[in-house]
PDB file of C-alpha atoms in Angstrom:
ATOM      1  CA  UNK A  23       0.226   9.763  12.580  1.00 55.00           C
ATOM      2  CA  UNK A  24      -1.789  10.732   9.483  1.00 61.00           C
ATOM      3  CA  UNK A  25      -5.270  11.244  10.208  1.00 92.00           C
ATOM      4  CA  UNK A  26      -7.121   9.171   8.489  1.00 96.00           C
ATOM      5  CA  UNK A  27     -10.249   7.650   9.663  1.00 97.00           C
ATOM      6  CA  UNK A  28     -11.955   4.687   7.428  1.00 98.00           C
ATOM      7  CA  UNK A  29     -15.933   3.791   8.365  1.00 97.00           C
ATOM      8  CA  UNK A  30     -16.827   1.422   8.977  1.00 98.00           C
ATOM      9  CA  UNK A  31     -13.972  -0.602  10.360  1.00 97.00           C
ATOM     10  CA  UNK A  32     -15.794  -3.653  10.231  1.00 98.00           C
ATOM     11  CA  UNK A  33     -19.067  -4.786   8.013  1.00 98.00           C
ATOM     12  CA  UNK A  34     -20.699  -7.698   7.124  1.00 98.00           C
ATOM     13  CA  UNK A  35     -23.446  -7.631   4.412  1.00 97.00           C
ATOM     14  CA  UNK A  36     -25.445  -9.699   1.683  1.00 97.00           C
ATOM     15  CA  UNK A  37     -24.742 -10.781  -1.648  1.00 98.00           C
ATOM     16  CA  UNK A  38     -26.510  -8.007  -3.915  1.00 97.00           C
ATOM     17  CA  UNK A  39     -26.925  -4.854  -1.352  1.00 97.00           C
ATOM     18  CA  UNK A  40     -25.347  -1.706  -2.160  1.00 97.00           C
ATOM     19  CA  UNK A  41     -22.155  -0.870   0.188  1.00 98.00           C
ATOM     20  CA  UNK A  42     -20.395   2.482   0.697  1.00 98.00           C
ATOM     21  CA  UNK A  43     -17.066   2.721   3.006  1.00 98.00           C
ATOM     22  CA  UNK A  44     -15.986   6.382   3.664  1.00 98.00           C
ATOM     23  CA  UNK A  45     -12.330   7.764   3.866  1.00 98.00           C
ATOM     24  CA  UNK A  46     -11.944  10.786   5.918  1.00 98.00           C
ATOM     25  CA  UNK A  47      -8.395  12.756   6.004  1.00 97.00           C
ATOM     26  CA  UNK A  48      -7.472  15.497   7.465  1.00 96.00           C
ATOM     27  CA  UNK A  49      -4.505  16.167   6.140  1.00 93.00           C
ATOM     28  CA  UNK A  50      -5.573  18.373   3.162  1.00 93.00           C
ATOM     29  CA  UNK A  51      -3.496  15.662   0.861  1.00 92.00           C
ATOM     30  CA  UNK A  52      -4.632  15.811  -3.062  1.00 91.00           C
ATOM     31  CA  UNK A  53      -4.666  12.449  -3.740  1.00 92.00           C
ATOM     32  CA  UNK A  54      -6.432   9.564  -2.386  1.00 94.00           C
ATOM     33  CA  UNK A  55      -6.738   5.906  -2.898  1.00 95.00           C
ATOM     34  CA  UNK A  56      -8.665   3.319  -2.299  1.00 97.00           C
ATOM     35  CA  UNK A  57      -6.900  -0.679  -2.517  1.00 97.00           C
ATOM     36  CA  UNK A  58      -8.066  -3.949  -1.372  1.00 97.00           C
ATOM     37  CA  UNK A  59      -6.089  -6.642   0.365  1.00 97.00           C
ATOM     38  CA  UNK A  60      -6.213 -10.126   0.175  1.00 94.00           C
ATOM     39  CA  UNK A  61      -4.540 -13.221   1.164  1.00 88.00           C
ATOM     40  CA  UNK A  62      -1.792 -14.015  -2.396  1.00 83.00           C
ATOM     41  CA  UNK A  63      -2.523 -10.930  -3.823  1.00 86.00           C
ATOM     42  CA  UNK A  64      -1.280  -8.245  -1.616  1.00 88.00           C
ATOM     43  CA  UNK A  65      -2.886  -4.959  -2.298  1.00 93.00           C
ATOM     44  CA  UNK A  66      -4.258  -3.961  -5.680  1.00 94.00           C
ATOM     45  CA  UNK A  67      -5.649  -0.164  -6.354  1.00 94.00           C
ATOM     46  CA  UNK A  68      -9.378   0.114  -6.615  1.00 96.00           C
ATOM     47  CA  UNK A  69      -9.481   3.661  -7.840  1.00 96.00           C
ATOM     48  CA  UNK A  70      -7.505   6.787  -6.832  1.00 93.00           C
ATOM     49  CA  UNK A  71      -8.518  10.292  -6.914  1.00 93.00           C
ATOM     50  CA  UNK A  72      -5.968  13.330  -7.732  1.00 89.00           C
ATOM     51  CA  UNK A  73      -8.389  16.083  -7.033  1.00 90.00           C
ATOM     52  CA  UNK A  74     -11.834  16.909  -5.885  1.00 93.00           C
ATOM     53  CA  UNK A  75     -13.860  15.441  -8.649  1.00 91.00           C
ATOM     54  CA  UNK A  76     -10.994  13.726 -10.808  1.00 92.00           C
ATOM     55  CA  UNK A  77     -10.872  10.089 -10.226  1.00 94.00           C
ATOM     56  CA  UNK A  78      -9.489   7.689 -12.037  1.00 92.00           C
ATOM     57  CA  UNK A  79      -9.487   3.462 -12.326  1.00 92.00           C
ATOM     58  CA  UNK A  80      -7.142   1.070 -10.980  1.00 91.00           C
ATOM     59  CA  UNK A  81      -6.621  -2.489 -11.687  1.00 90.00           C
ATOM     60  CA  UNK A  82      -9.207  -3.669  -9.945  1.00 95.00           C
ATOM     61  CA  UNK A  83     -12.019  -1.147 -10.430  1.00 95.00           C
ATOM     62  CA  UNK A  84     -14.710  -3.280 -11.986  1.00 96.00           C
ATOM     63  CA  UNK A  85     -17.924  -3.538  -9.518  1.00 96.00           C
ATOM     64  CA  UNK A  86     -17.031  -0.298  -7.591  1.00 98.00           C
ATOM     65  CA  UNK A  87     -17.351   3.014  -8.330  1.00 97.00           C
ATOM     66  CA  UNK A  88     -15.860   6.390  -6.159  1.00 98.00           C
ATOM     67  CA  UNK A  89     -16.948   9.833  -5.520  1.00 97.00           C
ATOM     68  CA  UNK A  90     -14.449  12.695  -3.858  1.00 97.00           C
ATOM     69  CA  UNK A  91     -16.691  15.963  -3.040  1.00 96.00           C
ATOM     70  CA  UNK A  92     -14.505  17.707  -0.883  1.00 96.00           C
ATOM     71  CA  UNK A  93     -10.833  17.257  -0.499  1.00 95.00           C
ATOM     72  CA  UNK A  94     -10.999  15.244   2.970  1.00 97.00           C
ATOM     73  CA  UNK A  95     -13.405  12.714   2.152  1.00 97.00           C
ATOM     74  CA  UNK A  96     -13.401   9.495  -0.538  1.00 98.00           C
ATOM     75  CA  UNK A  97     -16.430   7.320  -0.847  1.00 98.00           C
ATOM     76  CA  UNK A  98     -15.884   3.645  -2.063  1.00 98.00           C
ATOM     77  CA  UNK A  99     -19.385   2.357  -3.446  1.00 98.00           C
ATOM     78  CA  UNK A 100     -19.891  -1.276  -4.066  1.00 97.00           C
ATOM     79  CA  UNK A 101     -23.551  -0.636  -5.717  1.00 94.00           C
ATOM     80  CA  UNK A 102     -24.360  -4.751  -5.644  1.00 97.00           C
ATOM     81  CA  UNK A 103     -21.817  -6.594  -3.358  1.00 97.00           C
ATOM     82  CA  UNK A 104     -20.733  -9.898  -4.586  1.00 97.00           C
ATOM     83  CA  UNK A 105     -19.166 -12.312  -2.523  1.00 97.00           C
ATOM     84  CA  UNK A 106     -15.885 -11.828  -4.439  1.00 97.00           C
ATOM     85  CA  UNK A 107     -15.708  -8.297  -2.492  1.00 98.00           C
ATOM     86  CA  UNK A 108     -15.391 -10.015   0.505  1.00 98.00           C
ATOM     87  CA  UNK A 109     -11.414  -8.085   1.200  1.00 98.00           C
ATOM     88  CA  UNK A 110      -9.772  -6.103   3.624  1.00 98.00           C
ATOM     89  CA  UNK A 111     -10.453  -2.719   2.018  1.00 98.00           C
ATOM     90  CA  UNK A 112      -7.626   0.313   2.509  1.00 98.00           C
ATOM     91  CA  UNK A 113      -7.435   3.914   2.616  1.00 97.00           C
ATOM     92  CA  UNK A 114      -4.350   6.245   1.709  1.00 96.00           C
ATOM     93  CA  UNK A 115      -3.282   9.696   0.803  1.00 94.00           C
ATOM     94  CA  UNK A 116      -0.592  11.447  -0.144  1.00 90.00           C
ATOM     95  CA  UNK A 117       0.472  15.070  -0.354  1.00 86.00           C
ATOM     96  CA  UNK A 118       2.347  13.494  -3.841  1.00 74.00           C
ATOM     97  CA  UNK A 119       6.382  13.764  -4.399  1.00 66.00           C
ATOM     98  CA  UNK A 120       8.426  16.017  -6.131  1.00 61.00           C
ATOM     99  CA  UNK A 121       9.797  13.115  -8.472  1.00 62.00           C
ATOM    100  CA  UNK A 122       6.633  10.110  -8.932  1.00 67.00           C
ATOM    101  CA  UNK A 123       4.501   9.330  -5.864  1.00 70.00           C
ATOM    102  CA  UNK A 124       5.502  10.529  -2.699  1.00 83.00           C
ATOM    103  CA  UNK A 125       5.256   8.711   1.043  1.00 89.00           C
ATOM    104  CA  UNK A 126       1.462   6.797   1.325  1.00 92.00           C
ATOM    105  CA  UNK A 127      -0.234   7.399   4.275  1.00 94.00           C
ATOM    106  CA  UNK A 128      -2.948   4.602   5.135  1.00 96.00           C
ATOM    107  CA  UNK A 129      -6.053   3.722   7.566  1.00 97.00           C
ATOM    108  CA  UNK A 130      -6.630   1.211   9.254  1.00 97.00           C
ATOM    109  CA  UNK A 131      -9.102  -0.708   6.733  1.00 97.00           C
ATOM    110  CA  UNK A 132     -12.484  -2.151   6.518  1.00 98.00           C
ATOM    111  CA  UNK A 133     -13.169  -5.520   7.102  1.00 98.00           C
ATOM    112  CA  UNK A 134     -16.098  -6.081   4.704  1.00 98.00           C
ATOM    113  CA  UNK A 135     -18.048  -9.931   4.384  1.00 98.00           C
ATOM    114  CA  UNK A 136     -20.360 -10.436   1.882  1.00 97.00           C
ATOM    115  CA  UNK A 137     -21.960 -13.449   2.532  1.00 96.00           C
TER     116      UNK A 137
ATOM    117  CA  UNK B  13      -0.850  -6.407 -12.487  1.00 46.00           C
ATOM    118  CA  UNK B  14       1.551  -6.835  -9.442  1.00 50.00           C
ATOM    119  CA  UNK B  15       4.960  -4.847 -10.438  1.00 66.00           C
ATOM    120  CA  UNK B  16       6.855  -5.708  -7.708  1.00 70.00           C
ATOM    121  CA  UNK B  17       7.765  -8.992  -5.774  1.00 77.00           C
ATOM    122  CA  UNK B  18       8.816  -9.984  -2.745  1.00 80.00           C
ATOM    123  CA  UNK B  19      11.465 -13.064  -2.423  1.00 77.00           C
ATOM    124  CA  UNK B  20      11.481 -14.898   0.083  1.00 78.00           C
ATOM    125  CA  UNK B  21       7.879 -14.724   0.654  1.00 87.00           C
ATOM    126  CA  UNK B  22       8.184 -15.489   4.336  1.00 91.00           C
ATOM    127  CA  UNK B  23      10.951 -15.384   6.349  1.00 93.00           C
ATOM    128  CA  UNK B  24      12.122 -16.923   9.909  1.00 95.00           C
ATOM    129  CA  UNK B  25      14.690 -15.789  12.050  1.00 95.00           C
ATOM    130  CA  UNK B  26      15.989 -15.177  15.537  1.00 97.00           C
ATOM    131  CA  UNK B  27      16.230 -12.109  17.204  1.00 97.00           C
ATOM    132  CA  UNK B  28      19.926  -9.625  16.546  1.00 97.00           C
ATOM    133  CA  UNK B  29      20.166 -11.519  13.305  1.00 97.00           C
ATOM    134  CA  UNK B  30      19.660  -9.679  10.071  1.00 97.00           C
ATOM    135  CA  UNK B  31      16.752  -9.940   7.855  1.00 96.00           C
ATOM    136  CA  UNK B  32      16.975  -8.986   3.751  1.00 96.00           C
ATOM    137  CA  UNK B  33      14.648  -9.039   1.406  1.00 95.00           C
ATOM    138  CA  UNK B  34      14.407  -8.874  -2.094  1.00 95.00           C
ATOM    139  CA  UNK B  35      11.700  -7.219  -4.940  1.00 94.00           C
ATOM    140  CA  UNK B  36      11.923  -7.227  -8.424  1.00 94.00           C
ATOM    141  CA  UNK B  37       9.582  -5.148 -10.527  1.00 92.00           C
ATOM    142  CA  UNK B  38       8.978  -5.027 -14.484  1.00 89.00           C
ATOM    143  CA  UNK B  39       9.033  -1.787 -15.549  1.00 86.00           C
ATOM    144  CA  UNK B  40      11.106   1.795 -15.185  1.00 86.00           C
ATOM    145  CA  UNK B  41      10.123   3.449 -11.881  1.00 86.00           C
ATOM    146  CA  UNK B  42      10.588   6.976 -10.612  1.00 85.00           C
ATOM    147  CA  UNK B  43      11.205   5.952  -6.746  1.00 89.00           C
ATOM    148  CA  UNK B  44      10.594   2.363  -4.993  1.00 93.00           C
ATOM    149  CA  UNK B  45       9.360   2.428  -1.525  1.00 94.00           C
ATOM    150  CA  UNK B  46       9.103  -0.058   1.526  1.00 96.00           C
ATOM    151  CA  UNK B  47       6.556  -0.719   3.520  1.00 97.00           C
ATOM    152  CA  UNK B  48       5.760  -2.615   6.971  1.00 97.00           C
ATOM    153  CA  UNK B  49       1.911  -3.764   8.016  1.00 97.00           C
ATOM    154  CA  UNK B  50       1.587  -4.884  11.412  1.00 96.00           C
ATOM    155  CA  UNK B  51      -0.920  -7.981  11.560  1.00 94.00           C
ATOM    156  CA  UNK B  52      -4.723  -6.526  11.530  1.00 92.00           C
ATOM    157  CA  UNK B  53      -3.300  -3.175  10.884  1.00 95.00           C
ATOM    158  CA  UNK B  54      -2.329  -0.450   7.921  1.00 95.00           C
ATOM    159  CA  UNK B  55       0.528  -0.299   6.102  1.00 96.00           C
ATOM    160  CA  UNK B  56       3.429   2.147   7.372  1.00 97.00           C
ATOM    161  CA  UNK B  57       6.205   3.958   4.862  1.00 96.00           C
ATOM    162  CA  UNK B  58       9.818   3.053   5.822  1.00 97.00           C
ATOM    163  CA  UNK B  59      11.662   4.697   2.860  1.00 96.00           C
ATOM    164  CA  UNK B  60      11.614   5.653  -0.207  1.00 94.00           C
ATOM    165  CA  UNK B  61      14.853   5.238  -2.591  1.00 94.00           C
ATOM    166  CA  UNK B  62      14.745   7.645  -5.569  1.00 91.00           C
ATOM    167  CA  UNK B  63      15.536   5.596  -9.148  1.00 90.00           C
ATOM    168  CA  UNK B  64      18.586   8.108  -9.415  1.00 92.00           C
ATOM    169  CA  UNK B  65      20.244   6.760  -5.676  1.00 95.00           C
ATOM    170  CA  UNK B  66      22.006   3.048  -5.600  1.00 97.00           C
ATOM    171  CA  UNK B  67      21.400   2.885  -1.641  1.00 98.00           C
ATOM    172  CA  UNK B  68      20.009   4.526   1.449  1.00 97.00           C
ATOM    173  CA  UNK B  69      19.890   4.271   4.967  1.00 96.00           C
ATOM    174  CA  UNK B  70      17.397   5.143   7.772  1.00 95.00           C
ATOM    175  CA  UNK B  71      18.183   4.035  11.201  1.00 96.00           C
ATOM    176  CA  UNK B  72      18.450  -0.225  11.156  1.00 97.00           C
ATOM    177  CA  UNK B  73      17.226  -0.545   7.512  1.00 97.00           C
ATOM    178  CA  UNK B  74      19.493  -0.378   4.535  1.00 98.00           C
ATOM    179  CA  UNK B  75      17.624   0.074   1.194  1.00 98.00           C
ATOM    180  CA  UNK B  76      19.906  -0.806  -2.236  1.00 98.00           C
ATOM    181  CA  UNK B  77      18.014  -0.350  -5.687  1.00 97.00           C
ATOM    182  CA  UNK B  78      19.821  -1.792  -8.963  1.00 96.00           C
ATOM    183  CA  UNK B  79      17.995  -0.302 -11.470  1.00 94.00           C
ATOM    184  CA  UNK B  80      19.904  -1.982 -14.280  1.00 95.00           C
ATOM    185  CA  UNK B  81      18.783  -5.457 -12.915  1.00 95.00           C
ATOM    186  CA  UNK B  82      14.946  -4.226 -11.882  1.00 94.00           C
ATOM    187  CA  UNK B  83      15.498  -5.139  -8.441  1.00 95.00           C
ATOM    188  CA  UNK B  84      16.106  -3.508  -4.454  1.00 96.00           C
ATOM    189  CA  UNK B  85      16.454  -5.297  -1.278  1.00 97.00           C
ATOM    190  CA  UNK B  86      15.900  -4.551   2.231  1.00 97.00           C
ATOM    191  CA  UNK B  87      18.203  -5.158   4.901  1.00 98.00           C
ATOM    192  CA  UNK B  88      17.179  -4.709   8.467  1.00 97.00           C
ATOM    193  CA  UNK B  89      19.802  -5.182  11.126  1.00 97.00           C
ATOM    194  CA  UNK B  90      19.941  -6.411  14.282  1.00 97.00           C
ATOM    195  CA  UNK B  91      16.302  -7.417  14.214  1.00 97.00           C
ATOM    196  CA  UNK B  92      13.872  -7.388  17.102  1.00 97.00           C
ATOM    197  CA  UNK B  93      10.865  -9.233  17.863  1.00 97.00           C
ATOM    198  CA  UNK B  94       9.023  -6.334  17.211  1.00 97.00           C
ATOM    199  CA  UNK B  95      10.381  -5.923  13.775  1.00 97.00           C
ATOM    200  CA  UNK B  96       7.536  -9.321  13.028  1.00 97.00           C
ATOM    201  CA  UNK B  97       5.168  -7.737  10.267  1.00 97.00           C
ATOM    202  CA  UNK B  98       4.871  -7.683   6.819  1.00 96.00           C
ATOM    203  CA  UNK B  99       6.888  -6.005   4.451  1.00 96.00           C
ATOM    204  CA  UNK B 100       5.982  -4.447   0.805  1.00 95.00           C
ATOM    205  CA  UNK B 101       8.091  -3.032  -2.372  1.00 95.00           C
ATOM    206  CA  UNK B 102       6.188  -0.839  -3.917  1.00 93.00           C
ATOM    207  CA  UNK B 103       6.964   1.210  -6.943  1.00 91.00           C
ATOM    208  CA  UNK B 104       5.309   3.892  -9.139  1.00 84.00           C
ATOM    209  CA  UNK B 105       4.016   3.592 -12.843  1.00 67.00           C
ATOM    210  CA  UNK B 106       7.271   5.690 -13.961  1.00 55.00           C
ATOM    211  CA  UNK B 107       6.864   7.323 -16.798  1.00 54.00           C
ATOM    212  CA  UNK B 108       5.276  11.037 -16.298  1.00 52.00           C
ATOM    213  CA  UNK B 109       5.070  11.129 -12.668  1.00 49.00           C
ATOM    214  CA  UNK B 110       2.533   9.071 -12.080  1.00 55.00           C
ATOM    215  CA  UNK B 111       1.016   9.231  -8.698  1.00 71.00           C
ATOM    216  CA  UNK B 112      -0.312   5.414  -8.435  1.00 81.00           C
ATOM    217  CA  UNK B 113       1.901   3.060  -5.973  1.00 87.00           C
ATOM    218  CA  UNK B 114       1.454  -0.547  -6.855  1.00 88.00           C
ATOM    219  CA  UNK B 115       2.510  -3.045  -4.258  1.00 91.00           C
ATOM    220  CA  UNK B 116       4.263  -6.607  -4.516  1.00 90.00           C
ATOM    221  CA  UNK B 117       1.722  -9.394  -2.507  1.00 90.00           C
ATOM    222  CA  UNK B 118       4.414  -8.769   0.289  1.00 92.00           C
ATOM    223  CA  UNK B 119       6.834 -11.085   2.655  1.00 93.00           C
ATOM    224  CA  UNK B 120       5.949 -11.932   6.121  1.00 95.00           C
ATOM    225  CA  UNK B 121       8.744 -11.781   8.565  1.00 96.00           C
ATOM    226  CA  UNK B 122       9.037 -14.003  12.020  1.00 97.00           C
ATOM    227  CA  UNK B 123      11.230 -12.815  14.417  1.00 97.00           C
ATOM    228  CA  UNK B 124      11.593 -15.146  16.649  1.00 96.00           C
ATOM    229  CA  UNK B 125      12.868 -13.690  20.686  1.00 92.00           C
TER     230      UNK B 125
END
């Protein structure tokens, strides 16, 4: 298996305090991604990263922000948790393909409440 | 937005029967990919079809991808109770390589010993 370690695992927390979830790999992969799960919607990308320093939005990037300092970690920061943040929150990586985006390799997520 | 989709969204059967399921997805893709998430756990890759390949194989599961009619199904044979889970299309933005995987919401599969 991948290693690739998401803290916490599990979180509960107040409307309107600042939340960070780290993403450790150690597989030296370039890019990283960060995508909530919920019930209907499946998973939807957060933000990605494709290098240390270069991140990038996904669809549902509004309310969080991301930092990568080094390739093995990426920090998801909810600066003022809503209760609409309350997801299953998941990790991946990928070395990337020759053709598109290669193979995804995930955690095992964060359970975050925000009550 | 959600590219691909996952018909039937949940699916029922007994065990050594065969299980397909269907995604569609909007717009041109490089590769599509299949995954399976165990319940409280992450997702796991099963394969990856290339847009350029019609069908591929990888042990019980038989991946097909019609690019013509947007669409790819996965077959999984002989099922097992332990096949139960999840399962997710996913396909990339396409155009220039992109490295972002969007996901369908995903079909939950029962099988049933």
């Amino acid at each position: 298996d991948a290693g690739i370690t998401q803290s916490p695992r599990h979180k509960v927390t107040e409307t309107g305090t600042p939340v960070t979830l780290r993403c450790h790999q150690t597989e030296n992969h370039r890019y990283m991604y960060w995508y909530r799960q919920d019930p209907g919607h499946g998973l939807r990308l957060i933000h990605y990263s494709y290098g240390v320093k270069d991140t990038d939005k996904g669809e549902v990037s509004d309310g969080y922000s991301v930092s990568r300092s080094k390739t093995e970690d990426f920090l998801l920061t909810l600066e003022s948790a809503t209760s609409s943040q309350t997801s299953v929150y998941f990790c991946a990586t990928t070395s990337g393909g020759a053709i598109g985006t290669g193979e995804l390799f995930f955690g095992e997520g964060s359970r975050l409440t925000v009550l | 937005s959600q590219q691909g989709e996952e018909d039937p969204q949940a699916l029922s059967i007994q065990e050594g029967e065969n299980a397909t399921m269907n995604c569609s997805y909007k717009t041109s893709i490089n590769n599509l990919q299949w995954y399976r998430q165990n319940s409280g756990r992450g997702l796991v890759h099963l394969i990856l079809i290339r847009s350029n390949e019609r069908e591929k194989h990888s042990g019980r599961l038989r991946v097909t991808l019609d690019t013509s009619k947007k669409s790819s199904s996965l077959l999984i044979t002989a099922s097992r109770a332990a096949d139960t889970a999840s399962y997710f299309c996913a396909t990339d933005a396409g155009r220039g390589g992109s490295e972002k995987l969007v996901f369908g919401k995903g079909m939950k599969l029962t099988v049933n010993p």
